[in-house]
């Protein structure tokens, strides 16, 4: 029997959450990149650049980007891994995956891609040198299952990078809340004709584990040497861990 989980501030059946998340990303896919730039004033580029630097992908490495969306991380990883490497773009949502694929094709590149749920990754054990997930874990119904899967497909010594919204430095909370609950839905309605998806974004950030809670979840999934870096006063955190 299905349990309950949250979809933003709403309580829903576990089986229903994936469908509701799919509706969100079907709705935002066409305006996804523009909205990312507008909502974060371009800062998502710096957060991803930091993630790419910490990942330190080397020529010949195998990399799995989970919940790739339009593929910002995977594209950069592919440059690091070079022609001998293997970088996968994956996402549960077809519209987002197609967006990632098309952006790559427009740049004259092709990477292997798979439409899959992070909770059931279609890859062998101990395969990847690096697994990444950026702004995706928050949307997953069973985060502990997804983390366990990411660990499973990592080779011993491999690293996992989780970039996600987190808990902002307390003194900034009032202004951050105002921005999240007033400005974001307004921007969503003006640019993407969709206030609800951006209200979900704000709510889902509040429901997501904070820095320490996510660290604990990762340790419970069997990951080791977990550490995190706060970015933009904790608006976002990058967690890094290893499979030993
Ligand atoms: N990683 C990209 C980035 O940083 O721009 C995209 C992030 S986007 C906010 C979140 C992505 O997570 C969406 O493309 C969505 O379809 C995907 N997603 C949500 N639940 C998922 C799941 N269970 N398994 C795989 N992908 C999922």
mmCIF file of C-alpha atoms and ligand atoms in Angstrom:
data_model
loop_
_atom_site.group_PDB
_atom_site.id
_atom_site.type_symbol
_atom_site.label_atom_id
_atom_site.label_comp_id
_atom_site.label_asym_id
_atom_site.label_seq_id
_atom_site.Cartn_x
_atom_site.Cartn_y
_atom_site.Cartn_z
ATOM 1 C CA UNK A 1 0.000 0.000 0.000
ATOM 2 C CA UNK A 2 1.203 3.505 -0.826
ATOM 3 C CA UNK A 3 2.149 5.860 1.993
ATOM 4 C CA UNK A 4 1.775 9.614 2.040
ATOM 5 C CA UNK A 5 4.392 12.132 1.029
ATOM 6 C CA UNK A 6 4.517 15.843 0.377
ATOM 7 C CA UNK A 7 4.170 17.713 -2.866
ATOM 8 C CA UNK A 8 5.183 21.182 -1.786
ATOM 9 C CA UNK A 9 2.978 21.850 1.252
ATOM 10 C CA UNK A 10 0.314 19.410 0.049
ATOM 11 C CA UNK A 11 0.050 15.832 1.396
ATOM 12 C CA UNK A 12 -0.371 13.368 -1.464
ATOM 13 C CA UNK A 13 -0.219 9.603 -1.996
ATOM 14 C CA UNK A 14 3.319 8.452 -2.792
ATOM 15 C CA UNK A 15 2.114 7.154 -6.141
ATOM 16 C CA UNK A 16 0.662 10.544 -7.020
ATOM 17 C CA UNK A 17 3.750 12.654 -6.388
ATOM 18 C CA UNK A 18 5.691 11.516 -9.477
ATOM 19 C CA UNK A 19 2.703 12.392 -11.691
ATOM 20 C CA UNK A 20 2.359 15.837 -10.143
ATOM 21 C CA UNK A 21 6.111 16.478 -10.481
ATOM 22 C CA UNK A 22 5.873 15.336 -14.118
ATOM 23 C CA UNK A 23 3.077 17.875 -14.700
ATOM 24 C CA UNK A 24 5.296 20.627 -13.292
ATOM 25 C CA UNK A 25 8.200 19.807 -15.594
ATOM 26 C CA UNK A 26 5.992 19.229 -18.640
ATOM 27 C CA UNK A 27 4.655 22.712 -18.026
ATOM 28 C CA UNK A 28 7.982 24.491 -17.451
ATOM 29 C CA UNK A 29 10.199 22.612 -19.965
ATOM 30 C CA UNK A 30 9.969 25.122 -22.819
ATOM 31 C CA UNK A 31 10.824 28.113 -20.600
ATOM 32 C CA UNK A 32 13.091 26.206 -18.209
ATOM 33 C CA UNK A 33 16.449 27.798 -19.064
ATOM 34 C CA UNK A 34 15.117 31.337 -19.337
ATOM 35 C CA UNK A 35 13.329 30.995 -16.003
ATOM 36 C CA UNK A 36 16.472 29.624 -14.326
ATOM 37 C CA UNK A 37 18.413 32.687 -15.413
ATOM 38 C CA UNK A 38 15.673 35.105 -14.392
ATOM 39 C CA UNK A 39 14.801 33.527 -11.044
ATOM 40 C CA UNK A 40 18.384 33.205 -9.865
ATOM 41 C CA UNK A 41 19.681 36.355 -11.615
ATOM 42 C CA UNK A 42 22.099 34.045 -13.408
ATOM 43 C CA UNK A 43 23.479 32.625 -10.148
ATOM 44 C CA UNK A 44 22.584 29.031 -11.073
ATOM 45 C CA UNK A 45 25.478 29.263 -13.544
ATOM 46 C CA UNK A 46 27.928 30.000 -10.726
ATOM 47 C CA UNK A 47 26.484 27.213 -8.530
ATOM 48 C CA UNK A 48 26.884 24.769 -11.407
ATOM 49 C CA UNK A 49 30.382 26.060 -12.229
ATOM 50 C CA UNK A 50 31.388 25.361 -8.620
ATOM 51 C CA UNK A 51 29.908 21.851 -8.875
ATOM 52 C CA UNK A 52 31.806 21.218 -12.108
ATOM 53 C CA UNK A 53 35.049 22.390 -10.484
ATOM 54 C CA UNK A 54 34.532 20.160 -7.423
ATOM 55 C CA UNK A 55 33.618 17.194 -9.651
ATOM 56 C CA UNK A 56 37.000 17.521 -11.397
ATOM 57 C CA UNK A 57 36.068 15.158 -14.216
ATOM 58 C CA UNK A 58 39.156 13.718 -15.899
ATOM 59 C CA UNK A 59 39.624 12.318 -19.423
ATOM 60 C CA UNK A 60 38.231 8.808 -19.791
ATOM 61 C CA UNK A 61 35.914 8.942 -16.755
ATOM 62 C CA UNK A 62 32.379 7.559 -16.692
ATOM 63 C CA UNK A 63 29.835 10.044 -15.394
ATOM 64 C CA UNK A 64 26.116 9.765 -14.718
ATOM 65 C CA UNK A 65 24.083 12.966 -14.455
ATOM 66 C CA UNK A 66 20.758 12.161 -12.792
ATOM 67 C CA UNK A 67 17.723 14.430 -13.382
ATOM 68 C CA UNK A 68 19.749 16.221 -16.059
ATOM 69 C CA UNK A 69 16.905 18.371 -17.352
ATOM 70 C CA UNK A 70 18.361 20.611 -20.025
ATOM 71 C CA UNK A 71 21.806 19.143 -19.372
ATOM 72 C CA UNK A 72 24.015 21.990 -18.073
ATOM 73 C CA UNK A 73 26.193 19.712 -15.931
ATOM 74 C CA UNK A 74 26.401 16.855 -18.417
ATOM 75 C CA UNK A 75 27.622 19.172 -21.169
ATOM 76 C CA UNK A 76 30.468 20.452 -18.996
ATOM 77 C CA UNK A 77 31.311 16.939 -17.772
ATOM 78 C CA UNK A 78 31.509 15.734 -21.368
ATOM 79 C CA UNK A 79 34.212 18.322 -22.056
ATOM 80 C CA UNK A 80 36.216 17.006 -19.071
ATOM 81 C CA UNK A 81 35.717 13.317 -19.887
ATOM 82 C CA UNK A 82 36.790 13.795 -23.508
ATOM 83 C CA UNK A 83 36.301 11.308 -26.316
ATOM 84 C CA UNK A 84 37.369 8.294 -24.210
ATOM 85 C CA UNK A 85 34.918 9.127 -21.461
ATOM 86 C CA UNK A 86 31.239 8.270 -21.101
ATOM 87 C CA UNK A 87 28.738 10.850 -19.850
ATOM 88 C CA UNK A 88 25.051 9.956 -19.538
ATOM 89 C CA UNK A 89 22.129 12.383 -19.557
ATOM 90 C CA UNK A 90 19.131 10.960 -17.697
ATOM 91 C CA UNK A 91 15.772 12.262 -16.516
ATOM 92 C CA UNK A 92 12.358 10.874 -15.666
ATOM 93 C CA UNK A 93 10.681 13.485 -17.825
ATOM 94 C CA UNK A 94 10.661 13.144 -21.589
ATOM 95 C CA UNK A 95 10.088 16.846 -22.328
ATOM 96 C CA UNK A 96 13.072 17.863 -20.176
ATOM 97 C CA UNK A 97 15.270 15.111 -21.623
ATOM 98 C CA UNK A 98 14.410 16.180 -25.154
ATOM 99 C CA UNK A 99 15.355 19.722 -24.241
ATOM 100 C CA UNK A 100 18.747 18.518 -23.013
ATOM 101 C CA UNK A 101 19.272 16.402 -26.119
ATOM 102 C CA UNK A 102 18.290 19.236 -28.491
ATOM 103 C CA UNK A 103 20.607 21.729 -26.821
ATOM 104 C CA UNK A 104 23.466 19.266 -27.235
ATOM 105 C CA UNK A 105 22.599 18.537 -30.850
ATOM 106 C CA UNK A 106 22.516 22.283 -31.570
ATOM 107 C CA UNK A 107 26.103 22.396 -30.333
ATOM 108 C CA UNK A 108 27.009 19.471 -32.587
ATOM 109 C CA UNK A 109 27.305 16.964 -29.723
ATOM 110 C CA UNK A 110 25.525 13.750 -28.860
ATOM 111 C CA UNK A 111 25.635 11.978 -25.503
ATOM 112 C CA UNK A 112 23.961 8.732 -24.471
ATOM 113 C CA UNK A 113 20.685 9.371 -22.721
ATOM 114 C CA UNK A 114 18.100 7.388 -20.796
ATOM 115 C CA UNK A 115 14.628 8.247 -19.562
ATOM 116 C CA UNK A 116 14.546 6.742 -16.094
ATOM 117 C CA UNK A 117 13.483 7.208 -12.509
ATOM 118 C CA UNK A 118 16.444 7.867 -10.201
ATOM 119 C CA UNK A 119 14.898 5.398 -7.761
ATOM 120 C CA UNK A 120 15.522 2.570 -10.286
ATOM 121 C CA UNK A 121 18.625 3.357 -12.317
ATOM 122 C CA UNK A 122 19.124 1.113 -15.383
ATOM 123 C CA UNK A 123 22.901 0.808 -14.904
ATOM 124 C CA UNK A 124 25.138 -1.927 -13.484
ATOM 125 C CA UNK A 125 26.685 -1.868 -10.019
ATOM 126 C CA UNK A 126 30.070 -0.174 -9.518
ATOM 127 C CA UNK A 127 30.099 1.441 -12.961
ATOM 128 C CA UNK A 128 30.512 5.228 -12.706
ATOM 129 C CA UNK A 129 33.422 7.336 -11.471
ATOM 130 C CA UNK A 130 31.100 10.200 -10.667
ATOM 131 C CA UNK A 131 27.332 10.613 -10.226
ATOM 132 C CA UNK A 132 25.703 14.035 -10.012
ATOM 133 C CA UNK A 133 22.226 15.335 -9.344
ATOM 134 C CA UNK A 134 21.445 19.058 -9.522
ATOM 135 C CA UNK A 135 18.135 20.432 -8.288
ATOM 136 C CA UNK A 136 16.562 17.025 -8.802
ATOM 137 C CA UNK A 137 16.632 15.194 -5.447
ATOM 138 C CA UNK A 138 14.044 17.581 -3.972
ATOM 139 C CA UNK A 139 11.474 16.322 -6.477
ATOM 140 C CA UNK A 140 12.012 12.625 -5.828
ATOM 141 C CA UNK A 141 9.416 10.695 -3.859
ATOM 142 C CA UNK A 142 11.795 8.309 -2.099
ATOM 143 C CA UNK A 143 15.024 10.234 -1.684
ATOM 144 C CA UNK A 144 16.639 7.448 0.356
ATOM 145 C CA UNK A 145 15.979 4.942 -2.468
ATOM 146 C CA UNK A 146 17.392 7.358 -5.046
ATOM 147 C CA UNK A 147 20.537 7.957 -2.977
ATOM 148 C CA UNK A 148 20.997 4.203 -2.509
ATOM 149 C CA UNK A 149 20.705 3.718 -6.269
ATOM 150 C CA UNK A 150 23.265 6.446 -6.948
ATOM 151 C CA UNK A 151 25.618 4.756 -4.502
ATOM 152 C CA UNK A 152 25.021 1.348 -6.095
ATOM 153 C CA UNK A 153 26.082 2.488 -9.569
ATOM 154 C CA UNK A 154 29.218 4.267 -8.287
ATOM 155 C CA UNK A 155 32.470 2.331 -8.371
ATOM 156 C CA UNK A 156 34.334 2.038 -5.064
ATOM 157 C CA UNK A 157 36.208 5.334 -4.689
ATOM 158 C CA UNK A 158 33.674 7.115 -6.907
ATOM 159 C CA UNK A 159 32.079 10.392 -5.863
ATOM 160 C CA UNK A 160 28.508 11.660 -5.642
ATOM 161 C CA UNK A 161 27.628 15.341 -5.959
ATOM 162 C CA UNK A 162 24.237 16.638 -4.882
ATOM 163 C CA UNK A 163 23.502 20.279 -5.695
ATOM 164 C CA UNK A 164 20.222 21.390 -4.189
ATOM 165 C CA UNK A 165 18.371 24.263 -2.584
ATOM 166 C CA UNK A 166 18.947 24.234 1.134
ATOM 167 C CA UNK A 167 18.428 26.291 4.299
ATOM 168 C CA UNK A 168 19.305 29.960 3.897
ATOM 169 C CA UNK A 169 21.248 31.879 6.557
ATOM 170 C CA UNK A 170 18.584 32.827 9.126
ATOM 171 C CA UNK A 171 18.911 36.669 8.936
ATOM 172 C CA UNK A 172 18.150 36.521 5.207
ATOM 173 C CA UNK A 173 15.045 34.360 5.661
ATOM 174 C CA UNK A 174 12.398 37.136 5.621
ATOM 175 C CA UNK A 175 13.595 38.626 2.364
ATOM 176 C CA UNK A 176 14.157 35.173 0.855
ATOM 177 C CA UNK A 177 10.619 34.125 1.834
ATOM 178 C CA UNK A 178 9.169 37.294 0.333
ATOM 179 C CA UNK A 179 11.111 36.679 -2.886
ATOM 180 C CA UNK A 180 10.115 32.995 -3.025
ATOM 181 C CA UNK A 181 6.422 33.337 -2.324
ATOM 182 C CA UNK A 182 5.686 36.675 -4.010
ATOM 183 C CA UNK A 183 8.216 37.289 -6.764
ATOM 184 C CA UNK A 184 8.744 33.725 -8.061
ATOM 185 C CA UNK A 185 5.056 32.900 -8.690
ATOM 186 C CA UNK A 186 4.619 36.346 -10.260
ATOM 187 C CA UNK A 187 7.611 35.755 -12.584
ATOM 188 C CA UNK A 188 6.240 32.285 -13.356
ATOM 189 C CA UNK A 189 2.868 33.715 -14.317
ATOM 190 C CA UNK A 190 4.361 36.451 -16.514
ATOM 191 C CA UNK A 191 7.045 34.440 -18.304
ATOM 192 C CA UNK A 192 5.784 30.866 -18.308
ATOM 193 C CA UNK A 193 2.072 31.511 -17.777
ATOM 194 C CA UNK A 194 2.308 29.199 -14.779
ATOM 195 C CA UNK A 195 2.344 30.566 -11.220
ATOM 196 C CA UNK A 196 1.552 27.196 -9.597
ATOM 197 C CA UNK A 197 4.741 25.433 -10.706
ATOM 198 C CA UNK A 198 6.855 28.203 -9.233
ATOM 199 C CA UNK A 199 4.822 28.199 -6.023
ATOM 200 C CA UNK A 200 5.581 24.464 -5.872
ATOM 201 C CA UNK A 201 9.270 25.297 -6.311
ATOM 202 C CA UNK A 202 9.200 27.631 -3.284
ATOM 203 C CA UNK A 203 7.269 25.129 -1.157
ATOM 204 C CA UNK A 204 9.363 22.132 -2.158
ATOM 205 C CA UNK A 205 12.515 23.994 -1.088
ATOM 206 C CA UNK A 206 11.022 24.499 2.390
ATOM 207 C CA UNK A 207 10.105 20.799 2.646
ATOM 208 C CA UNK A 208 13.525 19.547 1.519
ATOM 209 C CA UNK A 209 16.023 18.354 4.168
ATOM 210 C CA UNK A 210 18.444 21.056 5.300
ATOM 211 C CA UNK A 211 22.246 20.742 5.008
ATOM 212 C CA UNK A 212 22.734 18.500 8.064
ATOM 213 C CA UNK A 213 19.617 16.401 7.434
ATOM 214 C CA UNK A 214 20.710 15.679 3.866
ATOM 215 C CA UNK A 215 24.187 14.772 5.104
ATOM 216 C CA UNK A 216 22.578 12.256 7.476
ATOM 217 C CA UNK A 217 20.375 10.840 4.685
ATOM 218 C CA UNK A 218 23.452 10.348 2.514
ATOM 219 C CA UNK A 219 25.305 8.594 5.335
ATOM 220 C CA UNK A 220 22.280 6.360 5.924
ATOM 221 C CA UNK A 221 22.422 5.441 2.215
ATOM 222 C CA UNK A 222 25.955 4.124 2.838
ATOM 223 C CA UNK A 223 27.890 7.075 1.454
ATOM 224 C CA UNK A 224 31.028 8.139 3.260
ATOM 225 C CA UNK A 225 33.143 11.234 3.897
ATOM 226 C CA UNK A 226 30.057 13.389 3.337
ATOM 227 C CA UNK A 227 30.718 17.130 3.391
ATOM 228 C CA UNK A 228 28.867 20.151 2.105
ATOM 229 C CA UNK A 229 29.603 23.623 0.818
ATOM 230 C CA UNK A 230 27.082 26.412 1.378
ATOM 231 C CA UNK A 231 26.625 28.645 -1.645
ATOM 232 C CA UNK A 232 24.950 32.075 -1.625
ATOM 233 C CA UNK A 233 24.435 32.001 2.164
ATOM 234 C CA UNK A 234 22.875 28.540 2.077
ATOM 235 C CA UNK A 235 20.281 29.268 -0.601
ATOM 236 C CA UNK A 236 21.969 26.286 -2.230
ATOM 237 C CA UNK A 237 24.334 23.625 -0.878
ATOM 238 C CA UNK A 238 26.628 21.235 -2.695
ATOM 239 C CA UNK A 239 27.042 17.903 -0.886
ATOM 240 C CA UNK A 240 29.928 15.656 -1.872
ATOM 241 C CA UNK A 241 30.345 12.066 -0.756
ATOM 242 C CA UNK A 242 32.256 8.937 -1.698
ATOM 243 C CA UNK A 243 31.524 5.247 -2.032
ATOM 244 C CA UNK A 244 34.371 3.575 -0.211
HETATM 245 N N1 LIG B 1 19.709 19.150 -13.385
HETATM 246 C C1 LIG B 1 19.043 20.174 -14.177
HETATM 247 C C2 LIG B 1 19.525 21.538 -13.778
HETATM 248 O O1 LIG B 1 20.221 21.634 -12.782
HETATM 249 O O2 LIG B 1 19.187 22.507 -14.453
HETATM 250 C C3 LIG B 1 17.527 20.057 -14.090
HETATM 251 C C4 LIG B 1 16.925 20.302 -12.741
HETATM 252 S S1 LIG B 1 15.155 20.364 -12.783
HETATM 253 C C5 LIG B 1 14.826 21.568 -11.550
HETATM 254 C C6 LIG B 1 14.704 18.883 -11.953
HETATM 255 C C7 LIG B 1 14.657 17.668 -12.864
HETATM 256 O O3 LIG B 1 14.457 16.517 -12.061
HETATM 257 C C8 LIG B 1 13.511 17.696 -13.866
HETATM 258 O O4 LIG B 1 14.004 17.613 -15.171
HETATM 259 C C9 LIG B 1 12.671 16.484 -13.482
HETATM 260 O O5 LIG B 1 12.043 15.855 -14.561
HETATM 261 C C10 LIG B 1 13.720 15.592 -12.819
HETATM 262 N N2 LIG B 1 13.176 14.548 -11.925
HETATM 263 C C11 LIG B 1 12.197 14.687 -11.005
HETATM 264 N N3 LIG B 1 11.986 13.528 -10.371
HETATM 265 C C12 LIG B 1 12.857 12.628 -10.900
HETATM 266 C C13 LIG B 1 13.123 11.246 -10.666
HETATM 267 N N4 LIG B 1 12.439 10.546 -9.746
HETATM 268 N N5 LIG B 1 14.084 10.643 -11.390
HETATM 269 C C14 LIG B 1 14.781 11.330 -12.332
HETATM 270 N N6 LIG B 1 14.568 12.637 -12.601
HETATM 271 C C15 LIG B 1 13.626 13.285 -11.898
#
